[in-house]
Amino acid sequence: GAVVSQHPSRVICKSGTSVKIECRSLDFQATTMFWYRQFPKKSLMLMATSNEGSKATYEQGVEKDKFLINHASLTLSTLTVTSAHPEDSSFYICSAKIPPADTQYFGPGTRLTVL
Amino acid sequence: GENVEQHPSTLSVQEGDSAVIKCTYSDSASNYFPWYKQELGKGPQLIIDIRSNVGEKKDQRIAVTLNKTAKHFSLHITETQPEDSAVYFCAASSWGKLQFGAGTQVVVTP
């Protein structure tokens, strides 16, 4: 149980375009999902907390207009990187919690490369 | 906010030996401490966790200890195998959010 999927696993896009990444909880309902960013050989950095039916809460320094998060249902959260630039290239990982516990289950990640 | 420090950054062990990774945290309100294993190009996988009302937890070859007074917790892997090679992250949960340590690259040599 507690499986989280992400789609796509890899995406390459041109600078200036927007990219949408989907995060799904497959066998449970997740009122809260999280989006992380990870640079090579570095730790996970929390970008935002996504709550079903309400606005996402962004961490300090994360541009909410650039990284749009939508949590439209109890099993789906999306991250849209708008007007992507090469510096947005990274590994993006989502996680989901099974309420009321604190345990977070992670997706497999999405490798974004912006040319 | 919470700050988690993790040591060592790299750890090489001979197959069959034990591996120990240590973490410290700063926020005394943190009450949940998971450990994740991440293989190259994949998402982190939860391997064990411990809550602040417990001092030790074991699951087969993996054990975690927590010292709330000293604000540190450790991961112990016994009888290491080549498939244990990966990056391991500790984390501390404060107000529902996880703060991760910097990670430990574990290499198990046959």
Coordinates of C-alpha atoms in Angstrom, one line a residue:
Chain A
G1 CA 0.0 0.0 0.0
A2 CA 0.8 3.7 0.1
V3 CA 2.0 4.0 -3.5
V4 CA 2.6 7.4 -5.1
S5 CA 3.1 7.9 -8.8
Q6 CA 4.5 10.7 -10.8
H7 CA 4.1 11.5 -14.5
P8 CA 6.1 12.1 -16.5
S9 CA 9.3 10.5 -15.2
R10 CA 11.4 12.6 -17.5
V11 CA 10.7 15.7 -19.6
I12 CA 12.9 17.9 -21.8
C13 CA 11.5 21.2 -22.8
K14 CA 12.6 24.4 -24.5
S15 CA 13.3 27.6 -22.5
G16 CA 10.1 29.7 -22.1
T17 CA 7.6 26.8 -22.2
S18 CA 5.6 25.5 -19.3
V19 CA 5.7 22.0 -18.0
K20 CA 3.1 20.1 -15.9
I21 CA 4.0 17.3 -13.5
E22 CA 1.3 15.1 -12.0
C23 CA 1.5 13.4 -8.6
R24 CA -1.1 10.7 -7.7
S25 CA -1.7 8.7 -4.6
L26 CA -2.8 5.3 -6.1
D27 CA -4.3 3.4 -3.2
F28 CA -5.1 6.1 -0.6
Q29 CA -6.6 9.5 -0.3
A30 CA -4.1 12.3 0.5
T31 CA -5.5 15.6 1.8
T32 CA -1.9 16.8 1.9
M33 CA 0.8 16.4 -0.7
F34 CA 4.3 18.0 -0.8
W35 CA 6.5 19.1 -3.6
Y36 CA 10.3 18.9 -3.3
R37 CA 13.2 19.8 -5.5
Q38 CA 16.5 18.0 -5.4
F39 CA 19.8 19.0 -7.1
P40 CA 22.4 16.4 -7.9
K41 CA 24.1 14.9 -4.9
K42 CA 22.1 17.2 -2.6
S43 CA 19.2 16.8 -0.1
L44 CA 15.5 17.3 -0.7
M45 CA 14.3 20.9 -0.4
L46 CA 10.7 21.4 0.3
M47 CA 9.0 23.8 -2.2
A48 CA 5.4 23.8 -1.1
T49 CA 2.7 22.0 0.8
S50 CA -0.4 21.2 -1.3
N51 CA -3.8 20.9 0.4
E52 CA -6.8 19.5 -1.3
G53 CA -9.3 22.2 -2.1
S54 CA -7.2 25.1 -0.9
K55 CA -4.2 27.2 -2.0
A56 CA -0.8 25.7 -1.6
T57 CA 1.6 27.0 1.0
Y58 CA 5.0 27.9 -0.4
E59 CA 8.3 27.9 1.4
Q60 CA 10.3 31.0 1.7
G61 CA 12.1 31.9 -1.5
V62 CA 9.9 29.7 -3.8
E63 CA 8.1 31.8 -6.4
K64 CA 4.4 30.9 -6.4
D65 CA 3.8 32.4 -9.8
K66 CA 6.5 30.3 -11.3
F67 CA 5.7 27.0 -9.6
L68 CA 1.9 26.7 -9.8
I69 CA 0.4 24.0 -7.6
N70 CA -3.1 22.6 -7.9
H71 CA -4.6 19.9 -5.6
A72 CA -7.9 19.4 -7.3
S73 CA -8.8 16.0 -5.8
L74 CA -7.8 13.8 -2.9
T75 CA -5.6 11.7 -5.2
L76 CA -4.0 14.3 -7.5
S77 CA -1.7 17.2 -7.2
T78 CA 0.0 19.0 -10.1
L79 CA 3.0 21.2 -10.3
T80 CA 3.3 23.5 -13.3
V81 CA 6.7 25.1 -14.0
T82 CA 5.8 28.2 -15.9
S83 CA 8.2 29.9 -18.4
A84 CA 10.8 27.4 -17.6
H85 CA 14.5 28.4 -17.8
P86 CA 17.7 26.2 -17.7
E87 CA 18.1 27.0 -14.0
D88 CA 14.8 25.2 -13.3
S89 CA 16.3 22.0 -14.5
S90 CA 16.2 19.6 -11.5
F91 CA 14.7 16.5 -10.0
Y92 CA 11.2 17.2 -8.7
I93 CA 9.7 14.8 -6.2
C94 CA 6.2 14.7 -4.6
S95 CA 5.1 13.0 -1.5
A96 CA 1.7 12.3 0.1
K97 CA 0.6 11.8 3.7
I98 CA -2.0 9.3 4.9
P99 CA -4.0 11.3 7.5
P100 CA -3.7 11.7 10.4
A101 CA -0.1 10.3 10.5
D102 CA 3.0 12.3 9.6
T103 CA 4.4 9.5 7.4
Q104 CA 5.2 10.8 3.9
Y105 CA 5.4 8.4 1.0
F106 CA 7.4 9.6 -2.0
G107 CA 6.8 9.4 -5.7
P108 CA 9.6 8.2 -8.1
G109 CA 10.5 11.7 -9.1
T110 CA 10.5 13.7 -12.4
R111 CA 13.7 14.7 -14.1
L112 CA 13.2 18.1 -15.8
T113 CA 15.7 19.4 -18.3
V114 CA 15.2 22.8 -19.8
L115 CA 17.3 23.6 -22.9
Chain B
G1 CA 13.0 26.5 12.0
E2 CA 14.2 22.9 12.3
N3 CA 17.8 22.2 11.4
V4 CA 19.0 18.6 10.9
E5 CA 22.7 17.6 10.6
Q6 CA 23.7 14.2 9.3
H7 CA 27.1 12.4 9.6
P8 CA 29.0 11.0 7.9
S9 CA 28.5 12.2 4.4
T10 CA 30.0 9.0 3.0
L11 CA 30.4 5.6 4.5
S12 CA 32.2 2.6 3.0
V13 CA 31.7 -0.8 4.7
Q14 CA 32.7 -4.3 4.0
E15 CA 29.8 -6.7 3.3
G16 CA 28.6 -8.2 6.5
D17 CA 29.8 -5.4 8.7
S18 CA 27.5 -2.8 10.4
A19 CA 26.8 0.7 9.3
V20 CA 25.8 3.6 11.6
I21 CA 24.5 7.0 10.5
K22 CA 23.9 9.8 13.0
C23 CA 21.7 12.8 13.0
T24 CA 21.0 15.7 15.3
Y25 CA 18.1 18.1 15.3
S26 CA 17.5 21.5 16.7
D27 CA 13.7 21.8 17.3
S28 CA 12.6 20.2 20.6
A29 CA 9.0 20.2 19.2
S30 CA 10.0 17.7 16.5
N31 CA 8.2 14.4 17.3
Y32 CA 8.6 12.2 14.3
F33 CA 11.9 10.9 12.7
P34 CA 11.8 8.9 9.5
W35 CA 14.7 7.4 7.6
Y36 CA 14.7 7.2 3.8
K37 CA 16.8 5.2 1.3
Q38 CA 17.3 6.7 -2.1
E39 CA 18.8 4.9 -5.1
L40 CA 20.1 6.8 -8.0
G41 CA 17.4 8.4 -10.1
K42 CA 14.6 7.2 -7.9
G43 CA 12.4 8.7 -5.2
P44 CA 13.2 8.2 -1.5
Q45 CA 11.8 5.0 0.1
L46 CA 10.8 5.0 3.7
I47 CA 12.8 2.3 5.5
I48 CA 12.0 2.9 9.2
D49 CA 10.7 5.6 11.4
I50 CA 10.4 6.4 15.1
R51 CA 8.2 8.7 17.2
S52 CA 9.3 10.8 20.1
N53 CA 7.6 8.6 22.7
V54 CA 9.8 5.6 21.7
G55 CA 13.6 5.2 22.3
E56 CA 14.4 2.4 19.9
K57 CA 12.8 0.5 17.0
K58 CA 14.0 -2.5 15.1
D59 CA 13.0 -4.1 11.8
Q60 CA 15.1 -7.1 10.8
R61 CA 18.6 -5.7 10.0
I62 CA 17.6 -2.1 10.5
A63 CA 17.3 -0.3 13.8
V64 CA 16.8 3.3 14.9
T65 CA 17.5 4.9 18.2
L66 CA 16.3 8.2 19.5
N67 CA 17.8 10.3 22.4
K68 CA 15.3 13.2 22.9
T69 CA 17.4 14.8 25.6
A70 CA 20.4 15.1 23.4
K71 CA 18.3 15.6 20.3
H72 CA 20.0 13.0 18.2
F73 CA 18.9 9.8 16.5
S74 CA 20.8 7.1 14.7
L75 CA 20.3 4.4 12.0
H76 CA 22.0 1.1 12.4
I77 CA 22.2 -1.4 9.6
T78 CA 23.6 -4.8 10.5
E79 CA 25.0 -7.6 8.3
T80 CA 25.2 -5.1 5.3
Q81 CA 24.7 -6.4 1.8
P82 CA 25.6 -4.9 -1.6
E83 CA 22.0 -4.0 -2.1
D84 CA 22.2 -1.7 0.9
S85 CA 24.3 0.6 -1.2
A86 CA 22.4 3.9 -1.6
V87 CA 22.0 7.4 -0.2
Y88 CA 20.3 7.5 3.2
F89 CA 18.5 10.5 4.5
C90 CA 17.3 11.2 8.1
A91 CA 14.5 13.7 8.7
A92 CA 12.7 15.4 11.5
S93 CA 9.1 16.4 11.4
S94 CA 8.1 19.7 12.9
W95 CA 4.6 21.1 12.4
G96 CA 3.8 18.4 9.8
K97 CA 6.8 19.2 7.5
L98 CA 9.9 17.2 7.1
Q99 CA 13.4 18.7 7.4
F100 CA 16.0 16.5 5.8
G101 CA 19.6 15.9 6.6
A102 CA 22.2 16.3 3.9
G103 CA 22.4 12.5 3.2
T104 CA 24.9 9.7 3.6
Q105 CA 26.3 7.8 0.6
V106 CA 26.7 4.2 1.8
V107 CA 28.9 1.9 -0.3
V108 CA 28.9 -1.8 0.6
T109 CA 31.8 -3.6 -0.9
P110 CA 31.7 -7.4 -1.4

